Amino acid sequence: HIVGSVAVLQEAGWDVCAVATPAALAWTDSHGLQEATGHPVRSEFRGPDEPEFVPRGDAVLLAPATFNTINKCAAGLSDSLALGLLNEALGTRSVPVALVPWVNTSLVGHPAYRPSLARLQAAGAHVISAEANEPTNFDRACRSAASWLAATAGGMASSAP
C-alpha cells in the first residue's frame, strides 16, 4: 500500500526513507520498502557511537497513523524513532507533516482520539482521512497526502514517510 506513495514522492524528485514503529514492523513489508526507497527501514534509535540518521527528512508522511501513534504524538511522547522524528518535525514548523489515520470505528469514538487529532492539526499536521478504513481508500489517501507534501514542500530533496 505505502509503496505507491513512495513512487509519488520519488516522481516529485524526493529521496524517500521509511521509518516504522517497532510494533508496525510486523505489519510492514520492510523488504519491499527497502527495495522501493533504496534505504533500510529504520525503527530503532541510533546508538551513542553511531552516525546521525541520514537523510534527514524535509517532510513527514505518517501512514498509517494509528490510534496509538496519534495519541502518543499529541501528548508529545517520543518513545520510538518514528515518534521522535514526527515530534521534531511538528516542533520545527518548517517541516510539513501529513497524516493518514487508520483507526477502527470503535477507537474513533474514544474520547482521546478527536482531541489528539485536533491538537496535531493545530500544530500544523495535514490530515487526510481514509474513509471507511477500506484499503482502496487508504491507498488513495496516501497518494493524496504524498501529492500534498510534494506540492507544499516544493519537491525538496528528501522525505521520511
mmCIF file with all atom_site columns, N, CA and C in Angstrom, residues 12-77:
data_model
loop_
_atom_site.group_PDB
_atom_site.id
_atom_site.type_symbol
_atom_site.label_atom_id
_atom_site.label_alt_id
_atom_site.label_comp_id
_atom_site.label_asym_id
_atom_site.label_entity_id
_atom_site.label_seq_id
_atom_site.pdbx_PDB_ins_code
_atom_site.Cartn_x
_atom_site.Cartn_y
_atom_site.Cartn_z
_atom_site.occupancy
_atom_site.B_iso_or_equiv
_atom_site.pdbx_formal_charge
_atom_site.auth_seq_id
_atom_site.auth_comp_id
_atom_site.auth_asym_id
_atom_site.auth_atom_id
_atom_site.pdbx_PDB_model_num
ATOM 1   N N  . ALA A 1 12 ? 8.265  13.115 -7.753 1.00 0.00 ? 12 ALA A N  1
ATOM 2   C CA . ALA A 1 12 ? 8.423  14.540 -7.494 1.00 0.00 ? 12 ALA A CA 1
ATOM 3   C C  . ALA A 1 12 ? 9.883  14.897 -7.198 1.00 0.00 ? 12 ALA A C  1
ATOM 4   N N  . GLY A 1 13 ? 10.793 13.894 -7.267 1.00 0.00 ? 13 GLY A N  1
ATOM 5   C CA . GLY A 1 13 ? 12.208 14.148 -7.084 1.00 0.00 ? 13 GLY A CA 1
ATOM 6   C C  . GLY A 1 13 ? 12.717 13.963 -5.664 1.00 0.00 ? 13 GLY A C  1
ATOM 7   N N  . TRP A 1 14 ? 11.974 13.283 -4.823 1.00 0.00 ? 14 TRP A N  1
ATOM 8   C CA . TRP A 1 14 ? 12.351 13.116 -3.425 1.00 0.00 ? 14 TRP A CA 1
ATOM 9   C C  . TRP A 1 14 ? 13.154 11.840 -3.215 1.00 0.00 ? 14 TRP A C  1
ATOM 10  N N  . ASP A 1 15 ? 14.043 11.890 -2.251 1.00 0.00 ? 15 ASP A N  1
ATOM 11  C CA . ASP A 1 15 ? 14.757 10.715 -1.758 1.00 0.00 ? 15 ASP A CA 1
ATOM 12  C C  . ASP A 1 15 ? 13.976 10.263 -0.531 1.00 0.00 ? 15 ASP A C  1
ATOM 13  N N  . VAL A 1 16 ? 13.297 9.139  -0.611 1.00 0.00 ? 16 VAL A N  1
ATOM 14  C CA . VAL A 1 16 ? 12.356 8.707  0.418  1.00 0.00 ? 16 VAL A CA 1
ATOM 15  C C  . VAL A 1 16 ? 12.990 7.679  1.347  1.00 0.00 ? 16 VAL A C  1
ATOM 16  N N  . CYS A 1 17 ? 12.777 7.864  2.649  1.00 0.00 ? 17 CYS A N  1
ATOM 17  C CA . CYS A 1 17 ? 13.196 6.903  3.671  1.00 0.00 ? 17 CYS A CA 1
ATOM 18  C C  . CYS A 1 17 ? 11.956 6.462  4.430  1.00 0.00 ? 17 CYS A C  1
ATOM 19  N N  . ALA A 1 18 ? 11.937 5.220  4.869  1.00 0.00 ? 18 ALA A N  1
ATOM 20  C CA . ALA A 1 18 ? 10.810 4.713  5.647  1.00 0.00 ? 18 ALA A CA 1
ATOM 21  C C  . ALA A 1 18 ? 11.261 4.443  7.074  1.00 0.00 ? 18 ALA A C  1
ATOM 22  N N  . VAL A 1 19 ? 10.438 4.888  8.019  1.00 0.00 ? 19 VAL A N  1
ATOM 23  C CA . VAL A 1 19 ? 10.688 4.668  9.436  1.00 0.00 ? 19 VAL A CA 1
ATOM 24  C C  . VAL A 1 19 ? 9.408  4.076  10.008 1.00 0.00 ? 19 VAL A C  1
ATOM 25  N N  . ALA A 1 20 ? 9.540  3.008  10.772 1.00 0.00 ? 20 ALA A N  1
ATOM 26  C CA . ALA A 1 20 ? 8.372  2.340  11.354 1.00 0.00 ? 20 ALA A CA 1
ATOM 27  C C  . ALA A 1 20 ? 8.521  2.263  12.866 1.00 0.00 ? 20 ALA A C  1
ATOM 28  N N  . THR A 1 21 ? 7.392  2.259  13.549 1.00 0.00 ? 21 THR A N  1
ATOM 29  C CA . THR A 1 21 ? 7.454  1.978  14.981 1.00 0.00 ? 21 THR A CA 1
ATOM 30  C C  . THR A 1 21 ? 7.805  0.497  15.132 1.00 0.00 ? 21 THR A C  1
ATOM 31  N N  . PRO A 1 22 ? 8.373  0.106  16.255 1.00 0.00 ? 22 PRO A N  1
ATOM 32  C CA . PRO A 1 22 ? 8.667  -1.315 16.450 1.00 0.00 ? 22 PRO A CA 1
ATOM 33  C C  . PRO A 1 22 ? 7.419  -2.195 16.293 1.00 0.00 ? 22 PRO A C  1
ATOM 34  N N  . ALA A 1 23 ? 6.270  -1.725 16.772 1.00 0.00 ? 23 ALA A N  1
ATOM 35  C CA . ALA A 1 23 ? 5.032  -2.504 16.646 1.00 0.00 ? 23 ALA A CA 1
ATOM 36  C C  . ALA A 1 23 ? 4.599  -2.638 15.188 1.00 0.00 ? 23 ALA A C  1
ATOM 37  N N  . ALA A 1 24 ? 4.895  -1.641 14.374 1.00 0.00 ? 24 ALA A N  1
ATOM 38  C CA . ALA A 1 24 ? 4.471  -1.659 12.973 1.00 0.00 ? 24 ALA A CA 1
ATOM 39  C C  . ALA A 1 24 ? 5.294  -2.611 12.115 1.00 0.00 ? 24 ALA A C  1
ATOM 40  N N  . LEU A 1 25 ? 6.460  -2.986 12.571 1.00 0.00 ? 25 LEU A N  1
ATOM 41  C CA . LEU A 1 25 ? 7.318  -3.855 11.757 1.00 0.00 ? 25 LEU A CA 1
ATOM 42  C C  . LEU A 1 25 ? 6.639  -5.163 11.377 1.00 0.00 ? 25 LEU A C  1
ATOM 43  N N  . ALA A 1 26 ? 5.807  -5.691 12.259 1.00 0.00 ? 26 ALA A N  1
ATOM 44  C CA . ALA A 1 26 ? 5.098  -6.943 11.957 1.00 0.00 ? 26 ALA A CA 1
ATOM 45  C C  . ALA A 1 26 ? 4.127  -6.773 10.800 1.00 0.00 ? 26 ALA A C  1
ATOM 46  N N  . TRP A 1 27 ? 3.685  -5.554 10.553 1.00 0.00 ? 27 TRP A N  1
ATOM 47  C CA . TRP A 1 27 ? 2.690  -5.268 9.510  1.00 0.00 ? 27 TRP A CA 1
ATOM 48  C C  . TRP A 1 27 ? 3.312  -4.624 8.281  1.00 0.00 ? 27 TRP A C  1
ATOM 49  N N  . THR A 1 28 ? 4.617  -4.400 8.320  1.00 0.00 ? 28 THR A N  1
ATOM 50  C CA . THR A 1 28 ? 5.300  -3.646 7.280  1.00 0.00 ? 28 THR A CA 1
ATOM 51  C C  . THR A 1 28 ? 6.055  -4.577 6.337  1.00 0.00 ? 28 THR A C  1
ATOM 52  N N  . ASP A 1 29 ? 5.963  -4.299 5.050  1.00 0.00 ? 29 ASP A N  1
ATOM 53  C CA . ASP A 1 29 ? 6.776  -5.012 4.062  1.00 0.00 ? 29 ASP A CA 1
ATOM 54  C C  . ASP A 1 29 ? 8.124  -4.301 3.986  1.00 0.00 ? 29 ASP A C  1
ATOM 55  N N  . SER A 1 30 ? 8.964  -4.562 4.986  1.00 0.00 ? 30 SER A N  1
ATOM 56  C CA . SER A 1 30 ? 10.258 -3.876 5.077  1.00 0.00 ? 30 SER A CA 1
ATOM 57  C C  . SER A 1 30 ? 11.112 -4.112 3.845  1.00 0.00 ? 30 SER A C  1
ATOM 58  N N  . HIS A 1 31 ? 11.106 -5.348 3.348  1.00 0.00 ? 31 HIS A N  1
ATOM 59  C CA . HIS A 1 31 ? 11.906 -5.664 2.161  1.00 0.00 ? 31 HIS A CA 1
ATOM 60  C C  . HIS A 1 31 ? 11.412 -4.850 0.960  1.00 0.00 ? 31 HIS A C  1
ATOM 61  N N  . GLY A 1 32 ? 10.086 -4.820 0.758  1.00 0.00 ? 32 GLY A N  1
ATOM 62  C CA . GLY A 1 32 ? 9.518  -4.055 -0.356 1.00 0.00 ? 32 GLY A CA 1
ATOM 63  C C  . GLY A 1 32 ? 9.801  -2.572 -0.241 1.00 0.00 ? 32 GLY A C  1
ATOM 64  N N  . LEU A 1 33 ? 9.706  -2.029 0.986  1.00 0.00 ? 33 LEU A N  1
ATOM 65  C CA . LEU A 1 33 ? 10.007 -0.616 1.190  1.00 0.00 ? 33 LEU A CA 1
ATOM 66  C C  . LEU A 1 33 ? 11.488 -0.324 0.971  1.00 0.00 ? 33 LEU A C  1
ATOM 67  N N  . GLN A 1 34 ? 12.349 -1.232 1.405  1.00 0.00 ? 34 GLN A N  1
ATOM 68  C CA . GLN A 1 34 ? 13.768 -1.021 1.185  1.00 0.00 ? 34 GLN A CA 1
ATOM 69  C C  . GLN A 1 34 ? 14.084 -1.050 -0.309 1.00 0.00 ? 34 GLN A C  1
ATOM 70  N N  . GLU A 1 35 ? 13.473 -1.981 -1.020 1.00 0.00 ? 35 GLU A N  1
ATOM 71  C CA . GLU A 1 35 ? 13.683 -2.029 -2.478 1.00 0.00 ? 35 GLU A CA 1
ATOM 72  C C  . GLU A 1 35 ? 13.173 -0.755 -3.146 1.00 0.00 ? 35 GLU A C  1
ATOM 73  N N  . ALA A 1 36 ? 11.999 -0.280 -2.717 1.00 0.00 ? 36 ALA A N  1
ATOM 74  C CA . ALA A 1 36 ? 11.400 0.907  -3.333 1.00 0.00 ? 36 ALA A CA 1
ATOM 75  C C  . ALA A 1 36 ? 12.187 2.174  -3.029 1.00 0.00 ? 36 ALA A C  1
ATOM 76  N N  . THR A 1 37 ? 12.715 2.283  -1.801 1.00 0.00 ? 37 THR A N  1
ATOM 77  C CA . THR A 1 37 ? 13.381 3.517  -1.392 1.00 0.00 ? 37 THR A CA 1
ATOM 78  C C  . THR A 1 37 ? 14.892 3.502  -1.576 1.00 0.00 ? 37 THR A C  1
ATOM 79  N N  . GLY A 1 38 ? 15.480 2.296  -1.561 1.00 0.00 ? 38 GLY A N  1
ATOM 80  C CA . GLY A 1 38 ? 16.933 2.207  -1.609 1.00 0.00 ? 38 GLY A CA 1
ATOM 81  C C  . GLY A 1 38 ? 17.578 2.428  -0.246 1.00 0.00 ? 38 GLY A C  1
ATOM 82  N N  . HIS A 1 39 ? 16.769 2.526  0.804  1.00 0.00 ? 39 HIS A N  1
ATOM 83  C CA . HIS A 1 39 ? 17.258 2.722  2.173  1.00 0.00 ? 39 HIS A CA 1
ATOM 84  C C  . HIS A 1 39 ? 16.639 1.656  3.068  1.00 0.00 ? 39 HIS A C  1
ATOM 85  N N  . PRO A 1 40 ? 17.373 1.199  4.077  1.00 0.00 ? 40 PRO A N  1
ATOM 86  C CA . PRO A 1 40 ? 16.769 0.249  5.018  1.00 0.00 ? 40 PRO A CA 1
ATOM 87  C C  . PRO A 1 40 ? 15.645 0.920  5.801  1.00 0.00 ? 40 PRO A C  1
ATOM 88  N N  . VAL A 1 41 ? 14.649 0.136  6.189  1.00 0.00 ? 41 VAL A N  1
ATOM 89  C CA . VAL A 1 41 ? 13.576 0.644  7.036  1.00 0.00 ? 41 VAL A CA 1
ATOM 90  C C  . VAL A 1 41 ? 14.128 0.740  8.451  1.00 0.00 ? 41 VAL A C  1
ATOM 91  N N  . ARG A 1 42 ? 14.069 1.929  9.021  1.00 0.00 ? 42 ARG A N  1
ATOM 92  C CA . ARG A 1 42 ? 14.594 2.146  10.369 1.00 0.00 ? 42 ARG A CA 1
ATOM 93  C C  . ARG A 1 42 ? 13.462 2.062  11.379 1.00 0.00 ? 42 ARG A C  1
ATOM 94  N N  . SER A 1 43 ? 13.756 1.557  12.579 1.00 0.00 ? 43 SER A N  1
ATOM 95  C CA . SER A 1 43 ? 12.740 1.503  13.629 1.00 0.00 ? 43 SER A CA 1
ATOM 96  C C  . SER A 1 43 ? 13.324 1.758  15.010 1.00 0.00 ? 43 SER A C  1
ATOM 97  N N  . GLU A 1 44 ? 14.625 1.779  15.106 1.00 0.00 ? 44 GLU A N  1
ATOM 98  C CA . GLU A 1 44 ? 15.270 1.937  16.413 1.00 0.00 ? 44 GLU A CA 1
ATOM 99  C C  . GLU A 1 44 ? 16.118 3.209  16.446 1.00 0.00 ? 44 GLU A C  1
ATOM 100 N N  . PHE A 1 45 ? 16.218 3.791  17.639 1.00 0.00 ? 45 PHE A N  1
ATOM 101 C CA . PHE A 1 45 ? 17.118 4.932  17.814 1.00 0.00 ? 45 PHE A CA 1
ATOM 102 C C  . PHE A 1 45 ? 18.543 4.480  17.542 1.00 0.00 ? 45 PHE A C  1
ATOM 103 N N  . ARG A 1 46 ? 19.377 5.401  17.126 1.00 0.00 ? 46 ARG A N  1
ATOM 104 C CA . ARG A 1 46 ? 20.780 5.080  16.901 1.00 0.00 ? 46 ARG A CA 1
ATOM 105 C C  . ARG A 1 46 ? 21.487 5.010  18.248 1.00 0.00 ? 46 ARG A C  1
ATOM 106 N N  . GLY A 1 47 ? 22.580 4.325  18.281 1.00 0.00 ? 47 GLY A N  1
ATOM 107 C CA . GLY A 1 47 ? 23.397 4.253  19.483 1.00 0.00 ? 47 GLY A CA 1
ATOM 108 C C  . GLY A 1 47 ? 24.247 5.505  19.627 1.00 0.00 ? 47 GLY A C  1
ATOM 109 N N  . PRO A 1 48 ? 24.831 5.737  20.786 1.00 0.00 ? 48 PRO A N  1
ATOM 110 C CA . PRO A 1 48 ? 25.605 6.961  21.006 1.00 0.00 ? 48 PRO A CA 1
ATOM 111 C C  . PRO A 1 48 ? 26.834 7.072  20.114 1.00 0.00 ? 48 PRO A C  1
ATOM 112 N N  . ASP A 1 49 ? 27.365 5.951  19.659 1.00 0.00 ? 49 ASP A N  1
ATOM 113 C CA . ASP A 1 49 ? 28.547 5.984  18.803 1.00 0.00 ? 49 ASP A CA 1
ATOM 114 C C  . ASP A 1 49 ? 28.214 5.839  17.328 1.00 0.00 ? 49 ASP A C  1
ATOM 115 N N  . GLU A 1 50 ? 26.933 5.795  16.997 1.00 0.00 ? 50 GLU A N  1
ATOM 116 C CA . GLU A 1 50 ? 26.512 5.652  15.605 1.00 0.00 ? 50 GLU A CA 1
ATOM 117 C C  . GLU A 1 50 ? 26.272 7.028  14.982 1.00 0.00 ? 50 GLU A C  1
ATOM 118 N N  . PRO A 1 51 ? 26.474 7.115  13.655 1.00 0.00 ? 51 PRO A N  1
ATOM 119 C CA . PRO A 1 51 ? 26.262 8.417  12.990 1.00 0.00 ? 51 PRO A CA 1
ATOM 120 C C  . PRO A 1 51 ? 24.776 8.801  12.988 1.00 0.00 ? 51 PRO A C  1
ATOM 121 N N  . GLU A 1 52 ? 24.524 10.088 12.798 1.00 0.00 ? 52 GLU A N  1
ATOM 122 C CA . GLU A 1 52 ? 23.154 10.595 12.720 1.00 0.00 ? 52 GLU A CA 1
ATOM 123 C C  . GLU A 1 52 ? 22.407 9.917  11.581 1.00 0.00 ? 52 GLU A C  1
ATOM 124 N N  . PHE A 1 53 ? 21.111 9.818  11.740 1.00 0.00 ? 53 PHE A N  1
ATOM 125 C CA . PHE A 1 53 ? 20.226 9.262  10.726 1.00 0.00 ? 53 PHE A CA 1
ATOM 126 C C  . PHE A 1 53 ? 20.212 10.173 9.507  1.00 0.00 ? 53 PHE A C  1
ATOM 127 N N  . VAL A 1 54 ? 20.538 9.641  8.346  1.00 0.00 ? 54 VAL A N  1
ATOM 128 C CA . VAL A 1 54 ? 20.501 10.422 7.110  1.00 0.00 ? 54 VAL A CA 1
ATOM 129 C C  . VAL A 1 54 ? 19.810 9.612  6.025  1.00 0.00 ? 54 VAL A C  1
ATOM 130 N N  . PRO A 1 55 ? 19.186 10.233 5.067  1.00 0.00 ? 55 PRO A N  1
ATOM 131 C CA . PRO A 1 55 ? 18.992 11.671 5.012  1.00 0.00 ? 55 PRO A CA 1
ATOM 132 C C  . PRO A 1 55 ? 17.936 12.132 6.018  1.00 0.00 ? 55 PRO A C  1
ATOM 133 N N  . ARG A 1 56 ? 18.092 13.347 6.513  1.00 0.00 ? 56 ARG A N  1
ATOM 134 C CA . ARG A 1 56 ? 17.090 13.951 7.389  1.00 0.00 ? 56 ARG A CA 1
ATOM 135 C C  . ARG A 1 56 ? 15.912 14.330 6.509  1.00 0.00 ? 56 ARG A C  1
ATOM 136 N N  . GLY A 1 57 ? 14.729 14.219 7.026  1.00 0.00 ? 57 GLY A N  1
ATOM 137 C CA . GLY A 1 57 ? 13.539 14.458 6.233  1.00 0.00 ? 57 GLY A CA 1
ATOM 138 C C  . GLY A 1 57 ? 13.204 15.927 6.052  1.00 0.00 ? 57 GLY A C  1
ATOM 139 N N  . ASP A 1 58 ? 12.820 16.277 4.845  1.00 0.00 ? 58 ASP A N  1
ATOM 140 C CA . ASP A 1 58 ? 12.295 17.612 4.560  1.00 0.00 ? 58 ASP A CA 1
ATOM 141 C C  . ASP A 1 58 ? 10.779 17.620 4.713  1.00 0.00 ? 58 ASP A C  1
ATOM 142 N N  . ALA A 1 59 ? 10.190 16.440 4.884  1.00 0.00 ? 59 ALA A N  1
ATOM 143 C CA . ALA A 1 59 ? 8.752  16.290 5.074  1.00 0.00 ? 59 ALA A CA 1
ATOM 144 C C  . ALA A 1 59 ? 8.508  14.936 5.732  1.00 0.00 ? 59 ALA A C  1
ATOM 145 N N  . VAL A 1 60 ? 7.330  14.797 6.349  1.00 0.00 ? 60 VAL A N  1
ATOM 146 C CA . VAL A 1 60 ? 6.983  13.540 7.008  1.00 0.00 ? 60 VAL A CA 1
ATOM 147 C C  . VAL A 1 60 ? 5.595  13.112 6.561  1.00 0.00 ? 60 VAL A C  1
ATOM 148 N N  . LEU A 1 61 ? 5.486  11.880 6.117  1.00 0.00 ? 61 LEU A N  1
ATOM 149 C CA . LEU A 1 61 ? 4.202  11.256 5.817  1.00 0.00 ? 61 LEU A CA 1
ATOM 150 C C  . LEU A 1 61 ? 4.020  10.125 6.805  1.00 0.00 ? 61 LEU A C  1
ATOM 151 N N  . LEU A 1 62 ? 3.039  10.251 7.681  1.00 0.00 ? 62 LEU A N  1
ATOM 152 C CA . LEU A 1 62 ? 2.740  9.207  8.657  1.00 0.00 ? 62 LEU A CA 1
ATOM 153 C C  . LEU A 1 62 ? 1.536  8.427  8.165  1.00 0.00 ? 62 LEU A C  1
ATOM 154 N N  . ALA A 1 63 ? 1.803  7.213  7.701  1.00 0.00 ? 63 ALA A N  1
ATOM 155 C CA . ALA A 1 63 ? 0.738  6.373  7.166  1.00 0.00 ? 63 ALA A CA 1
ATOM 156 C C  . ALA A 1 63 ? 1.121  4.914  7.334  1.00 0.00 ? 63 ALA A C  1
ATOM 157 N N  . PRO A 1 64 ? 0.337  4.133  7.990  1.00 0.00 ? 64 PRO A N  1
ATOM 158 C CA . PRO A 1 64 ? -0.918 4.513  8.625  1.00 0.00 ? 64 PRO A CA 1
ATOM 159 C C  . PRO A 1 64 ? -0.668 5.170  9.983  1.00 0.00 ? 64 PRO A C  1
ATOM 160 N N  . ALA A 1 65 ? -1.437 6.199  10.274 1.00 0.00 ? 65 ALA A N  1
ATOM 161 C CA . ALA A 1 65 ? -1.382 6.866  11.575 1.00 0.00 ? 65 ALA A CA 1
ATOM 162 C C  . ALA A 1 65 ? -2.370 6.146  12.484 1.00 0.00 ? 65 ALA A C  1
ATOM 163 N N  . THR A 1 66 ? -1.842 5.320  13.362 1.00 0.00 ? 66 THR A N  1
ATOM 164 C CA . THR A 1 66 ? -2.701 4.504  14.227 1.00 0.00 ? 66 THR A CA 1
ATOM 165 C C  . THR A 1 66 ? -3.208 5.313  15.414 1.00 0.00 ? 66 THR A C  1
ATOM 166 N N  . PHE A 1 67 ? -4.210 4.776  16.078 1.00 0.00 ? 67 PHE A N  1
ATOM 167 C CA . PHE A 1 67 ? -4.768 5.370  17.287 1.00 0.00 ? 67 PHE A CA 1
ATOM 168 C C  . PHE A 1 67 ? -3.657 5.628  18.305 1.00 0.00 ? 67 PHE A C  1
ATOM 169 N N  . ASN A 1 68 ? -2.827 4.643  18.525 1.00 0.00 ? 68 ASN A N  1
ATOM 170 C CA . ASN A 1 68 ? -1.752 4.747  19.498 1.00 0.00 ? 68 ASN A CA 1
ATOM 171 C C  . ASN A 1 68 ? -0.757 5.840  19.105 1.00 0.00 ? 68 ASN A C  1
ATOM 172 N N  . THR A 1 69 ? -0.329 5.849  17.857 1.00 0.00 ? 69 THR A N  1
ATOM 173 C CA . THR A 1 69 ? 0.656  6.832  17.410 1.00 0.00 ? 69 THR A CA 1
ATOM 174 C C  . THR A 1 69 ? 0.092  8.244  17.447 1.00 0.00 ? 69 THR A C  1
ATOM 175 N N  . ILE A 1 70 ? -1.150 8.426  17.026 1.00 0.00 ? 70 ILE A N  1
ATOM 176 C CA . ILE A 1 70 ? -1.780 9.752  17.061 1.00 0.00 ? 70 ILE A CA 1
ATOM 177 C C  . ILE A 1 70 ? -1.836 10.273 18.488 1.00 0.00 ? 70 ILE A C  1
ATOM 178 N N  . ASN A 1 71 ? -2.293 9.446  19.420 1.00 0.00 ? 71 ASN A N  1
ATOM 179 C CA . ASN A 1 71 ? -2.418 9.886  20.809 1.00 0.00 ? 71 ASN A CA 1
ATOM 180 C C  . ASN A 1 71 ? -1.063 10.118 21.467 1.00 0.00 ? 71 ASN A C  1
ATOM 181 N N  . LYS A 1 72 ? -0.085 9.249  21.195 1.00 0.00 ? 72 LYS A N  1
ATOM 182 C CA . LYS A 1 72 ? 1.245  9.443  21.761 1.00 0.00 ? 72 LYS A CA 1
ATOM 183 C C  . LYS A 1 72 ? 1.879  10.729 21.234 1.00 0.00 ? 72 LYS A C  1
ATOM 184 N N  . CYS A 1 73 ? 1.759  10.959 19.943 1.00 0.00 ? 73 CYS A N  1
ATOM 185 C CA . CYS A 1 73 ? 2.353  12.155 19.354 1.00 0.00 ? 73 CYS A CA 1
ATOM 186 C C  . CYS A 1 73 ? 1.682  13.413 19.910 1.00 0.00 ? 73 CYS A C  1
ATOM 187 N N  . ALA A 1 74 ? 0.369  13.412 19.999 1.00 0.00 ? 74 ALA A N  1
ATOM 188 C CA . ALA A 1 74 ? -0.343 14.580 20.533 1.00 0.00 ? 74 ALA A CA 1
ATOM 189 C C  . ALA A 1 74 ? 0.070  14.872 21.970 1.00 0.00 ? 74 ALA A C  1
ATOM 190 N N  . ALA A 1 75 ? 0.453  13.831 22.707 1.00 0.00 ? 75 ALA A N  1
ATOM 191 C CA . ALA A 1 75 ? 0.906  14.009 24.087 1.00 0.00 ? 75 ALA A CA 1
ATOM 192 C C  . ALA A 1 75 ? 2.390  14.362 24.164 1.00 0.00 ? 75 ALA A C  1
ATOM 193 N N  . GLY A 1 76 ? 3.069  14.376 23.009 1.00 0.00 ? 76 GLY A N  1
ATOM 194 C CA . GLY A 1 76 ? 4.479  14.722 22.977 1.00 0.00 ? 76 GLY A CA 1
ATOM 195 C C  . GLY A 1 76 ? 5.415  13.593 23.347 1.00 0.00 ? 76 GLY A C  1
ATOM 196 N N  . LEU A 1 77 ? 4.944  12.359 23.316 1.00 0.00 ? 77 LEU A N  1
ATOM 197 C CA . LEU A 1 77 ? 5.787  11.217 23.657 1.00 0.00 ? 77 LEU A CA 1
ATOM 198 C C  . LEU A 1 77 ? 6.678  10.848 22.472 1.00 0.00 ? 77 LEU A C  1
#
